[in-house]
Tab-separated table of C-alpha atoms and ligand atoms in Angstrom:
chain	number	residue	atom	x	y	z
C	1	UNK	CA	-1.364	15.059	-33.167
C	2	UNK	CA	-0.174	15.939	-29.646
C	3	UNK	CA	-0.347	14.482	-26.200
C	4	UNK	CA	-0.766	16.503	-23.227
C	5	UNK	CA	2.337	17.224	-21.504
C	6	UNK	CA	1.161	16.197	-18.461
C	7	UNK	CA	-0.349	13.328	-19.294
C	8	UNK	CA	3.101	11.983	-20.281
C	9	UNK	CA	4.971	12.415	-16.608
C	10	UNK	CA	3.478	9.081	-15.612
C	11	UNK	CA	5.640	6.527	-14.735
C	12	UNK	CA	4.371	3.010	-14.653
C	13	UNK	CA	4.822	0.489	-11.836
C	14	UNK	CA	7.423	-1.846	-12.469
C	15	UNK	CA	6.248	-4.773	-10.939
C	16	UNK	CA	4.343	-5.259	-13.741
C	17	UNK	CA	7.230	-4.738	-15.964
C	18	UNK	CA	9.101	-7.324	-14.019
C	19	UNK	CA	6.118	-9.931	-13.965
C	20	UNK	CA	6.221	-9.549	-18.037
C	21	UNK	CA	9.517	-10.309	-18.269
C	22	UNK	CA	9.186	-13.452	-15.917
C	23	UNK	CA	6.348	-14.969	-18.190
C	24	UNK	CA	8.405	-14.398	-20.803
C	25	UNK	CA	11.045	-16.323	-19.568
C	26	UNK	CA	8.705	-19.122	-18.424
C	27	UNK	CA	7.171	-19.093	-22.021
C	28	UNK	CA	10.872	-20.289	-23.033
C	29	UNK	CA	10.147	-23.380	-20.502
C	30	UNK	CA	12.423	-21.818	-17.329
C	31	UNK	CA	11.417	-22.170	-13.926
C	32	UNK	CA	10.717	-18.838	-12.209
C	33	UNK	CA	9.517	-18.409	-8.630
C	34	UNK	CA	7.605	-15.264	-8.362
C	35	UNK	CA	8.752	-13.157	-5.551
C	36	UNK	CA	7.525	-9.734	-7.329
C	37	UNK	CA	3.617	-9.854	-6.525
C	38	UNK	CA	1.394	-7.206	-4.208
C	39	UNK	CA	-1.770	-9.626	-4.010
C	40	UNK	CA	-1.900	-11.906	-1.580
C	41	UNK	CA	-1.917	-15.672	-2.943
C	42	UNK	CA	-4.524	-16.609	-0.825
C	43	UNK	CA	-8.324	-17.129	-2.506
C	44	UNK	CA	-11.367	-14.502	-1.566
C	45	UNK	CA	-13.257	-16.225	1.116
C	46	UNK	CA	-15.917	-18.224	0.565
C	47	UNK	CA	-18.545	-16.068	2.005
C	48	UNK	CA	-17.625	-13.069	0.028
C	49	UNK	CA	-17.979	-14.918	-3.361
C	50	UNK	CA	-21.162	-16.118	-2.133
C	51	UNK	CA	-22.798	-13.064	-1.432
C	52	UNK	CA	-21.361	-11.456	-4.974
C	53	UNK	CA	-22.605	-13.987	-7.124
C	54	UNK	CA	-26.327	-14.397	-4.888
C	55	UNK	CA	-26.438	-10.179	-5.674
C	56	UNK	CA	-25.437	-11.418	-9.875
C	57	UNK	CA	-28.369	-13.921	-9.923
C	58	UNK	CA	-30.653	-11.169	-7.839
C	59	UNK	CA	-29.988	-9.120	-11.148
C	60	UNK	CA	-27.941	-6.788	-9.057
C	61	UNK	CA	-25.920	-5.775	-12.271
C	62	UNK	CA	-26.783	-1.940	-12.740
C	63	UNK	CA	-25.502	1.132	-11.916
C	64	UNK	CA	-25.747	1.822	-8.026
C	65	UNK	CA	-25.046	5.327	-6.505
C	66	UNK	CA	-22.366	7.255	-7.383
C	67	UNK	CA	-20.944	7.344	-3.787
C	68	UNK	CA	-21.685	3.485	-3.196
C	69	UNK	CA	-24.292	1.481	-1.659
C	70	UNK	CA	-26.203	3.220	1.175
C	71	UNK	CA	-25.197	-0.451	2.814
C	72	UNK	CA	-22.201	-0.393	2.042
C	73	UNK	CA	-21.173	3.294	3.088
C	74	UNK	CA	-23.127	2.832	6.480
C	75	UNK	CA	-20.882	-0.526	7.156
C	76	UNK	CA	-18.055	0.958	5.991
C	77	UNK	CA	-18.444	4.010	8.600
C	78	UNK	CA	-19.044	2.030	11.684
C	79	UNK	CA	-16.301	-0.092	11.050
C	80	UNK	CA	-13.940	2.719	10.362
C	81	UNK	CA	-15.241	4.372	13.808
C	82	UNK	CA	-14.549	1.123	15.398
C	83	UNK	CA	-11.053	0.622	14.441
C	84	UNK	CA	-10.494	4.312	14.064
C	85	UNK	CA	-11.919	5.115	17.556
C	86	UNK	CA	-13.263	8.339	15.380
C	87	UNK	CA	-17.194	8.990	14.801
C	88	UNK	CA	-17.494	8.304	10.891
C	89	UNK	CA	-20.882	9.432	9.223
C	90	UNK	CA	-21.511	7.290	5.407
C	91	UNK	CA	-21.769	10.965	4.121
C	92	UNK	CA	-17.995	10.917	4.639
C	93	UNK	CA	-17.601	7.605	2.899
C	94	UNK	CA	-16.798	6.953	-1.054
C	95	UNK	CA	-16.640	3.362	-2.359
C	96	UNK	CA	-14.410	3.279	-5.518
C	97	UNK	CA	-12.977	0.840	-8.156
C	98	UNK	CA	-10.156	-0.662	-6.299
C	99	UNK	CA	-8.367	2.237	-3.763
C	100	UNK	CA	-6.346	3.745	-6.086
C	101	UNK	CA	-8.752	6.617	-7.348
C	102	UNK	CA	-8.711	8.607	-3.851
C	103	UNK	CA	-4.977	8.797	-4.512
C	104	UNK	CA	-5.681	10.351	-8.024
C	105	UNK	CA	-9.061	12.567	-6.215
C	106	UNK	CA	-7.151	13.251	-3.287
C	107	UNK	CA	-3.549	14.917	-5.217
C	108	UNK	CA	-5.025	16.553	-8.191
C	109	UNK	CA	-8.076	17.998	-6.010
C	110	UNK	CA	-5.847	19.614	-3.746
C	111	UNK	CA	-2.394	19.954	-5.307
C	112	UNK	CA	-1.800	21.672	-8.619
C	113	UNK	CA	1.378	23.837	-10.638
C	114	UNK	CA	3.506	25.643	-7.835
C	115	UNK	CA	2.170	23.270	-4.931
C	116	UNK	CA	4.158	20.180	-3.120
C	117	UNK	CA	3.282	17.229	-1.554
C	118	UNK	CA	5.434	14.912	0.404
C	119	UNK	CA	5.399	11.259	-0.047
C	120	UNK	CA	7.705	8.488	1.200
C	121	UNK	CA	10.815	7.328	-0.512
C	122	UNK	CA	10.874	4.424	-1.182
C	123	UNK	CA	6.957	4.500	-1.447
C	124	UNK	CA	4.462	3.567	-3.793
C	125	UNK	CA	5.181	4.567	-7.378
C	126	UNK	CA	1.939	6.003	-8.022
C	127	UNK	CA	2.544	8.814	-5.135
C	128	UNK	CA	5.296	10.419	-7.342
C	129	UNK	CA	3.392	9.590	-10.907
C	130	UNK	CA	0.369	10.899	-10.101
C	131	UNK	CA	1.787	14.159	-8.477
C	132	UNK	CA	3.789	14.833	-11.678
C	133	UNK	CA	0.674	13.891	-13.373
C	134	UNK	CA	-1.313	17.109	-11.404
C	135	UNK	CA	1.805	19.572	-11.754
C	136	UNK	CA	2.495	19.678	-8.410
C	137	UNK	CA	6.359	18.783	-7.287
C	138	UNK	CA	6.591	15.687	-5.780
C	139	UNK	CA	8.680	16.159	-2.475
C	140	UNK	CA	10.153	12.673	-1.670
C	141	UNK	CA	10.659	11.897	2.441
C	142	UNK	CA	13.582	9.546	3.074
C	143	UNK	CA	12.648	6.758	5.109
C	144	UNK	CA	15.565	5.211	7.149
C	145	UNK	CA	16.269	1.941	7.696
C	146	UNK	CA	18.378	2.563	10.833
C	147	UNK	CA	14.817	3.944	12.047
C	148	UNK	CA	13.226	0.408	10.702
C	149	UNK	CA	12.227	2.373	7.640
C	150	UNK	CA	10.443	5.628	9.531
C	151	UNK	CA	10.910	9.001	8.748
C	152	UNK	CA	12.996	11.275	10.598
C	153	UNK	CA	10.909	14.289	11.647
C	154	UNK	CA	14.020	16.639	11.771
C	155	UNK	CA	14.164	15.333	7.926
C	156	UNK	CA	10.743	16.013	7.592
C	157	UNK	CA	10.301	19.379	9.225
C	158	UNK	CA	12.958	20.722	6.770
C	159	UNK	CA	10.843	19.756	3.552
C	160	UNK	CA	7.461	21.351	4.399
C	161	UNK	CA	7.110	24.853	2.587
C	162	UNK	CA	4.049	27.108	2.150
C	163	UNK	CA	3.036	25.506	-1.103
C	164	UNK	CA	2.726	21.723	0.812
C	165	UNK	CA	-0.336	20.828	-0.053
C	166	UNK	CA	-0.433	17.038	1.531
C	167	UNK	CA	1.684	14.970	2.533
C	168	UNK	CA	0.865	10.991	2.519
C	169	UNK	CA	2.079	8.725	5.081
C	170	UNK	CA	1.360	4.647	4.389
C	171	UNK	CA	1.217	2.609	7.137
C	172	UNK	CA	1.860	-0.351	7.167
C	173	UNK	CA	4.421	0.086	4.329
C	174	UNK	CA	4.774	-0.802	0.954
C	175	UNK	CA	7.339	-2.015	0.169
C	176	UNK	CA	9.298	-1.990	3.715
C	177	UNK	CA	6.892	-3.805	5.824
C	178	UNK	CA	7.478	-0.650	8.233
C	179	UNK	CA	4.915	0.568	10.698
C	180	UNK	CA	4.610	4.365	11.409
C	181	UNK	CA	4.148	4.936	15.619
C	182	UNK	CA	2.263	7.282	17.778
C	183	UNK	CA	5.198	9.337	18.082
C	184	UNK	CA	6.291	10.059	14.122
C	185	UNK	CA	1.679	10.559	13.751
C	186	UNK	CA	2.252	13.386	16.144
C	187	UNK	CA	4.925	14.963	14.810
C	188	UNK	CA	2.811	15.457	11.549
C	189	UNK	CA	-0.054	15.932	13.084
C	190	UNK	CA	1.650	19.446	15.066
C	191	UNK	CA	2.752	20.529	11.637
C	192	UNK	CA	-0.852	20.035	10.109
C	193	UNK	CA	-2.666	21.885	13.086
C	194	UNK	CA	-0.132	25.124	12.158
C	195	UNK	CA	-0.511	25.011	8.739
C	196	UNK	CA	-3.017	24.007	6.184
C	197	UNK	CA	-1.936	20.732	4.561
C	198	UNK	CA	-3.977	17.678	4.120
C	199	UNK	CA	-2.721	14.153	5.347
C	200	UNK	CA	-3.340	11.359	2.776
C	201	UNK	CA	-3.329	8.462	4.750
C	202	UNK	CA	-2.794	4.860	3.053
C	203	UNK	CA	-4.316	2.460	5.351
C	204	UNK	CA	-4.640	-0.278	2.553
C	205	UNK	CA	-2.207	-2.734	4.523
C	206	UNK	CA	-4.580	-2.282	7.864
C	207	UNK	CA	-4.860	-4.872	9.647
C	208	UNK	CA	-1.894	-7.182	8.084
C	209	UNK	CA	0.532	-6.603	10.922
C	210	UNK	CA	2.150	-8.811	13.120
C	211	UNK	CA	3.590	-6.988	16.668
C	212	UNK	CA	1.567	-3.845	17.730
C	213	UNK	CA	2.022	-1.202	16.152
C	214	UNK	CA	4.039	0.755	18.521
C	215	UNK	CA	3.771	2.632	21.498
C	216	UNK	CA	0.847	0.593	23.565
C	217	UNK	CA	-1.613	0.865	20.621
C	218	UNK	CA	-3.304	-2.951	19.945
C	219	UNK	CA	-3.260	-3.450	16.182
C	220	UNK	CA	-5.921	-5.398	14.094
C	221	UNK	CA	-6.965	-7.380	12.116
C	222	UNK	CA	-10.636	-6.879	13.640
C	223	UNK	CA	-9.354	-6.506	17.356
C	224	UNK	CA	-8.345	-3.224	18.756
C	225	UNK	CA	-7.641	0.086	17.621
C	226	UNK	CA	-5.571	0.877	14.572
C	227	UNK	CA	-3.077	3.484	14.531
C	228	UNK	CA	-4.656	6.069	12.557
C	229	UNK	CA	-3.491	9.294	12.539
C	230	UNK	CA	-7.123	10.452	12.124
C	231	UNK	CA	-7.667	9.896	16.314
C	232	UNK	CA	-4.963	12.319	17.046
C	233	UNK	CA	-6.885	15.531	18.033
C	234	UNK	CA	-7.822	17.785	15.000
C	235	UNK	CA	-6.310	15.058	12.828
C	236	UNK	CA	-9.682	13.617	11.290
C	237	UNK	CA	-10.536	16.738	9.817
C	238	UNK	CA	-8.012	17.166	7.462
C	239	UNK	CA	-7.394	13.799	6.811
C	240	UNK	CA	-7.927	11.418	3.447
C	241	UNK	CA	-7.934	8.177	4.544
C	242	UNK	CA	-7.411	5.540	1.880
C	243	UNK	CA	-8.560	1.667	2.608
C	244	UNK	CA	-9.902	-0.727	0.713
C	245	UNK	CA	-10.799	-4.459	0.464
C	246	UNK	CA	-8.002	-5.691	-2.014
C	247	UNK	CA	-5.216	-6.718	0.302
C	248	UNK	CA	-6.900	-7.503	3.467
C	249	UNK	CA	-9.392	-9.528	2.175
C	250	UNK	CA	-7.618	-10.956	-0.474
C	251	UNK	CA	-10.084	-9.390	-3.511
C	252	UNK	CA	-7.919	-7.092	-5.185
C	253	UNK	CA	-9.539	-8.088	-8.591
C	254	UNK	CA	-12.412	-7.102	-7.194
C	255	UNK	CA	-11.431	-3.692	-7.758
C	256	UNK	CA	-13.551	-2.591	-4.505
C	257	UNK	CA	-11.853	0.621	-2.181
C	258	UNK	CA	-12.800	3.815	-0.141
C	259	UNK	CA	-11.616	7.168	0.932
C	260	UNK	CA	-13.288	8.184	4.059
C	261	UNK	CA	-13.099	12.258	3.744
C	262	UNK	CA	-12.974	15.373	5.556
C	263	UNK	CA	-16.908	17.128	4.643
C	264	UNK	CA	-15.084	19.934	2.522
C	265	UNK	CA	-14.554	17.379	0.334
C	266	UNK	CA	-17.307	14.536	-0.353
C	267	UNK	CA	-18.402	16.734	-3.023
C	268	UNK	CA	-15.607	17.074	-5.187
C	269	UNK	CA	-14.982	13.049	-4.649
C	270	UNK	CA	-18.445	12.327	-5.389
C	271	UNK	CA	-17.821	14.510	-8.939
C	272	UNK	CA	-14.412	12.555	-9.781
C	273	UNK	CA	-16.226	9.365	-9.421
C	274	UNK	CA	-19.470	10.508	-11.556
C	275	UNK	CA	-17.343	11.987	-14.385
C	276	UNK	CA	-14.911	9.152	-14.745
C	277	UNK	CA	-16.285	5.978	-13.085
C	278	UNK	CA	-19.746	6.239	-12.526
C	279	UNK	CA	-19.635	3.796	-9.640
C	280	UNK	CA	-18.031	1.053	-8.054
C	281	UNK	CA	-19.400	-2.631	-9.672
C	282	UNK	CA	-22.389	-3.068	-7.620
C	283	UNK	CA	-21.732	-6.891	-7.084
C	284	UNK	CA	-18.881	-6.168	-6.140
C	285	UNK	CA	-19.882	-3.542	-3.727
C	286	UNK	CA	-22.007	-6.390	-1.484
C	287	UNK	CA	-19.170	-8.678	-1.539
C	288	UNK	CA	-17.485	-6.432	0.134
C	289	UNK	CA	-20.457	-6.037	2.929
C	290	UNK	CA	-20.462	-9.742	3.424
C	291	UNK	CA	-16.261	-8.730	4.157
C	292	UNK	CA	-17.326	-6.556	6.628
C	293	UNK	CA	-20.155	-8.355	8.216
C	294	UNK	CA	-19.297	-11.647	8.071
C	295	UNK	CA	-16.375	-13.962	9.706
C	296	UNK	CA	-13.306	-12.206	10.566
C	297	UNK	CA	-11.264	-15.453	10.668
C	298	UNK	CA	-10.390	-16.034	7.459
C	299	UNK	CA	-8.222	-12.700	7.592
C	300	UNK	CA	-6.475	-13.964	10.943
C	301	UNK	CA	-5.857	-17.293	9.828
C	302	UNK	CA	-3.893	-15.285	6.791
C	303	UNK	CA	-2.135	-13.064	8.868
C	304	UNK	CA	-0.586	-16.068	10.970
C	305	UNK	CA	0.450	-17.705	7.292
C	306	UNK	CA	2.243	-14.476	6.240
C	307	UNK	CA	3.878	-14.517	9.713
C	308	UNK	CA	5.275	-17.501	9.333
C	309	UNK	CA	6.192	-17.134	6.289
C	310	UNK	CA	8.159	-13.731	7.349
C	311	UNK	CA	10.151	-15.455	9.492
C	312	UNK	CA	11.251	-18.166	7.593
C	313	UNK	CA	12.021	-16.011	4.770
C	314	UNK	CA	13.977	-13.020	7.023
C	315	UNK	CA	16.405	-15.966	8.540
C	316	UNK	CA	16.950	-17.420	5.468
C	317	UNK	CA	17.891	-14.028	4.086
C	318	UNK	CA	20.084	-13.296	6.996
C	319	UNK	CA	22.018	-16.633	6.249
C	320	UNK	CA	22.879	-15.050	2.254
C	321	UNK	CA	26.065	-14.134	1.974
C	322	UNK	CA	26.094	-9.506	1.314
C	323	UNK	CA	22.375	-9.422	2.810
C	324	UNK	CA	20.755	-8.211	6.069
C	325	UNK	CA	17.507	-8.090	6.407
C	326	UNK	CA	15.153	-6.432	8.880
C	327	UNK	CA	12.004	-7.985	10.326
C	328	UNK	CA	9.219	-5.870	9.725
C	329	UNK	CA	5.959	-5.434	11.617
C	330	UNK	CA	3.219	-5.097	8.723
C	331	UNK	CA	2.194	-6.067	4.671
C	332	UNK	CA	3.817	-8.645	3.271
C	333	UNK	CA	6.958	-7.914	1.642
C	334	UNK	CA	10.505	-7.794	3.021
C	335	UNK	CA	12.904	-4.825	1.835
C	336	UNK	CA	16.630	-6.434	2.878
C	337	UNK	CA	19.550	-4.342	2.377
C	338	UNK	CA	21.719	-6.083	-0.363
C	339	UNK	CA	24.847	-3.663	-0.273
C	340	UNK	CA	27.631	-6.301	0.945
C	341	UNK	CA	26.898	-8.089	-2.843
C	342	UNK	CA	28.325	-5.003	-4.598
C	343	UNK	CA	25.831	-5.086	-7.237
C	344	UNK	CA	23.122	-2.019	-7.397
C	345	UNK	CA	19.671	-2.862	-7.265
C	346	UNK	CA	18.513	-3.107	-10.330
C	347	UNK	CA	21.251	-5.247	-11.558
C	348	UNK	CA	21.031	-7.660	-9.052
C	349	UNK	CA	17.014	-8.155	-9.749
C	350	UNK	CA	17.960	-8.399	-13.456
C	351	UNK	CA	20.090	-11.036	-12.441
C	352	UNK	CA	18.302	-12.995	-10.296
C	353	UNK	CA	15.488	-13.482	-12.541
C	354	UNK	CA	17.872	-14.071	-15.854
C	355	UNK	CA	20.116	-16.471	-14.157
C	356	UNK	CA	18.473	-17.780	-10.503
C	357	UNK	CA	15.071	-18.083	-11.632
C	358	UNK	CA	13.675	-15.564	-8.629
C	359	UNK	CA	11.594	-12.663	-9.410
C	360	UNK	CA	11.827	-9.816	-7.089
C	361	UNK	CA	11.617	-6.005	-7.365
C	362	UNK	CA	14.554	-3.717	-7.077
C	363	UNK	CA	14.048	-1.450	-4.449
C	364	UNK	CA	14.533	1.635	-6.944
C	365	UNK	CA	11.438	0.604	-8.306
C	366	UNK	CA	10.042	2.767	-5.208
C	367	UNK	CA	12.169	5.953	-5.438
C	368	UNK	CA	15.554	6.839	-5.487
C	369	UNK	CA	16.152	6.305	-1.375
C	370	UNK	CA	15.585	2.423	-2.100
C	371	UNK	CA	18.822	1.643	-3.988
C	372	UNK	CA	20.994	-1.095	-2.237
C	373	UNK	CA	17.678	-3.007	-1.537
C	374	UNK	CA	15.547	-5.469	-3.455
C	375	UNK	CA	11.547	-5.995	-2.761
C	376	UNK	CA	10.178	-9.691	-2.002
C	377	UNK	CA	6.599	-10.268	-1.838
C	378	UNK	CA	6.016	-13.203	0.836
C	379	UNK	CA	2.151	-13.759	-0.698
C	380	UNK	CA	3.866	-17.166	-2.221
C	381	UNK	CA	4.175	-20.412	-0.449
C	382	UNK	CA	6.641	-21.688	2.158
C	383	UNK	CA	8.155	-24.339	-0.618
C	384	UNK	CA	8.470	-21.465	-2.985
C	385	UNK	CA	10.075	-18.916	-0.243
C	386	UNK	CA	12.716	-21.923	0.215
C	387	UNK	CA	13.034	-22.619	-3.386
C	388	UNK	CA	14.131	-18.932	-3.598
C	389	UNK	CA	16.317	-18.673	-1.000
C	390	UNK	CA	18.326	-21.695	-2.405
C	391	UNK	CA	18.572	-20.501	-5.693
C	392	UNK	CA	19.643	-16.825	-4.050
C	393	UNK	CA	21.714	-18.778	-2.344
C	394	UNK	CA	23.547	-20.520	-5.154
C	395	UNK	CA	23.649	-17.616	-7.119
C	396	UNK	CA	25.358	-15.128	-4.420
C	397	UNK	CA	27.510	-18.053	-3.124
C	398	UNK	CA	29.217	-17.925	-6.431
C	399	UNK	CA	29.934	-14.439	-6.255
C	400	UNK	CA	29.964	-12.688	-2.561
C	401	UNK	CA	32.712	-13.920	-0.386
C	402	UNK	CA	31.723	-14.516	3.173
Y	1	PLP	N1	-1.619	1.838	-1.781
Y	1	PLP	C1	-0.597	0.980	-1.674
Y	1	PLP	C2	0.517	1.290	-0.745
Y	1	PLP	C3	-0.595	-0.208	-2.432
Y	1	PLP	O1	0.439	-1.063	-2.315
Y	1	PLP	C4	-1.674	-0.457	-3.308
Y	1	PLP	C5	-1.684	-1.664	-4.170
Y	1	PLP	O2	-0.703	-2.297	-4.433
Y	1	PLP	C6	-2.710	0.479	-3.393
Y	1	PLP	C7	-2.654	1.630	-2.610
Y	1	PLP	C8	-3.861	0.321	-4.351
Y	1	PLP	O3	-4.786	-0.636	-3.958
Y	1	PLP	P1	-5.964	-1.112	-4.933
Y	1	PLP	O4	-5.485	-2.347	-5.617
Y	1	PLP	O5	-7.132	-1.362	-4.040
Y	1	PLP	O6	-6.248	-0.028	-5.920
């Protein structure tokens, strides 16, 4: 019996890896505070639940289109014009099971054996897994903290080839926080108009941002433009992007995200989703209208709560002993730089969780380019974010000198 080779150059996300290890520990009766998530801790709104479970009782528990709701993709389109300040038809809409299928549509439709795409390191694992996954050589982008965690287009100039087939930019970042401005969208965009890569562009963190995001632009949630690289001009043609309803809204068991697409290919979207999903849960699918529709308040009263929370938990960091610690404009995570403790990443997250009681990601869980940095998730209360920084605290205190 044989497995594919390709289907074994997937690497798995380690925050899951990291959250088993935790609950084992807690199993054991030790006190962890979790630090490690990508949800936020706050519940779906009200509204959204309501309309999901009035469309279970309405019987609205069978397959739907393949594409999504009519509704749905119409609502989706207007509101992506809105913040977009593109025209959007719902032809170019596809609602899928959570966001992450238009990464796997979007790389293996367009990148195969021989071809490269260029992805951000550190960056979301599944960029690099799923590119191995399709053949294609994944071509990792340094981002630079000195540049609060941007690319630097010299860097990025040098790395695009004849075989780059897309290149995916994710603003704001996981796991930096970092926000992508007008200026580093047009330097891709001049290299996309001369050659004939797509953009992949991972919106999922839309709208969860705290200055604007650079350059003049006003940033959401719900007000303003978003910086899109789809509105620079010839940009929205050859551009995938990727959004969904998990982070903003809170609903990421909901499983409920979209790709809106260039027309060359809604087809070949449409064809993933119909040979390996079907659809999108159709319950689901009008939650996510009443997201759309309804109050946008719950998702600014969130925003504030993660600002806060930011702040508290950059100064704290800033006060640790061997750690600095950026501010960053977008998501929820932090991504200090831990060099002045000596210890590499991964050691120092092993450690943390074994003998402080903190969970949080080493940075290398996101590419080579994030050693000397750990990941915290700030979706977890103020009394936990201070819990953690006193038990960071203690345990550096013991070991950095000042
Ligand atoms: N893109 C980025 C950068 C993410 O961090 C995530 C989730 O963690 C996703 C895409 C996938 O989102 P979803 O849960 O909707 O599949």
């Amino acid at each position: 019996m044989k497995i594919q080779p390709r289907a074994q150059r997937f690497t798995v996300e380690s925050a899951f890896e990291v959250l088993a290890r935790a609950r084992q520990l807690e199993s054991q009766g030790r006190s962890v505070v979790h630090l490690e998530i990508g949800q936020p801790d706050f519940p779906t709104p009200r509204h959204i639940c309501d309309a999901a479970i009035e469309a279970m009782r309405a019987g609205k528990t069978g397959y739907g289109p393949s594409p999504g709701l009519p509704e749905l993709r119409r609502a989706i389109a207007e509101e992506t014009s809105r913040s977009r300040g593109i025209p959007v038809r719902p032809e170019q809409v596809i609602v899928t099971p959570g966001a992450k299928p238009i990464l796997f549509y979007a790389i293996n439709s367009l990148a195969g054996e021989g071809d490269e795409v260029i992805y951000p390191d550190p960056g979301f694992p599944m960029y690099s897994s799923i590119t191995a996954y399709s053949g294609a050589r994944p071509v990792p982008l340094t981002l630079r903290e000195e540049r609060r965690f941007r690319f630097d287009p010299d860097e990025f100039r040098a790395l695009l080839s004849p075989r780059t087939r897309l290149v995916i930019l994710n603003s704001p970042h996981n796991p930096t926080g970092g926000i992508l401005t007008r200026s580093d969208l047009e330097v891709v965009a001049e290299e996309a108009r001369r050659s004939d890569f797509v953009v992949l562009s991972d919106e999922i963190y839309r709208g969860i941002q705290y200055e604007g995001a650079g350059e003049g632009e006003p940033a959401g949630p719900g007000g303003g433009r978003d910086l899109s690289i789809t509105f620079l001009p010839g940009m929205a043609e050859r551009t995938v992007i990727l959004d969904g309803f998990s982070k903003r809204y809170s609903m990421t068991g909901w499983r409920l995200g979209y790709g809106i697409l260039p027309d060359f290919l809604t087809r070949v979207f449409d064809y993933y989703n119909v040979n390996i999903v079907s659809c999108a849960a159709t319950f689901s699918q009008l939650g996510a209208l009443a997201a759309i529709e309804g109050s946008q308040e719950p998702v600014r009263a969130m925003v504030e709560e993660f600002r806060r929370r930011r702040d508290f938990l950059v100064d704290g960091l800033n006060r640790l002993p061997g750690v600095s610690c950026l501010r960053p404009e977008g998501a929820f995570y932090v991504f200090p730089n831990i060099r002045g403790t000596s210890l590499a990443a991964a050691e120092l997250s092993r450690k943390l969780l074994d003998e402080a009681g903190v969970a949080a990601l080493p940075g290398t869980a996101f590419g080579p380019a994030g050693e000397g940095h750990l990941r915290l998730s700030y979706a977890s209360s103020l009394a936990n974010l201070s819990e953690a920084i006193d038990r960071i605290g203690k345990f550096l205190g013991a070991r950095v000198p000042r």
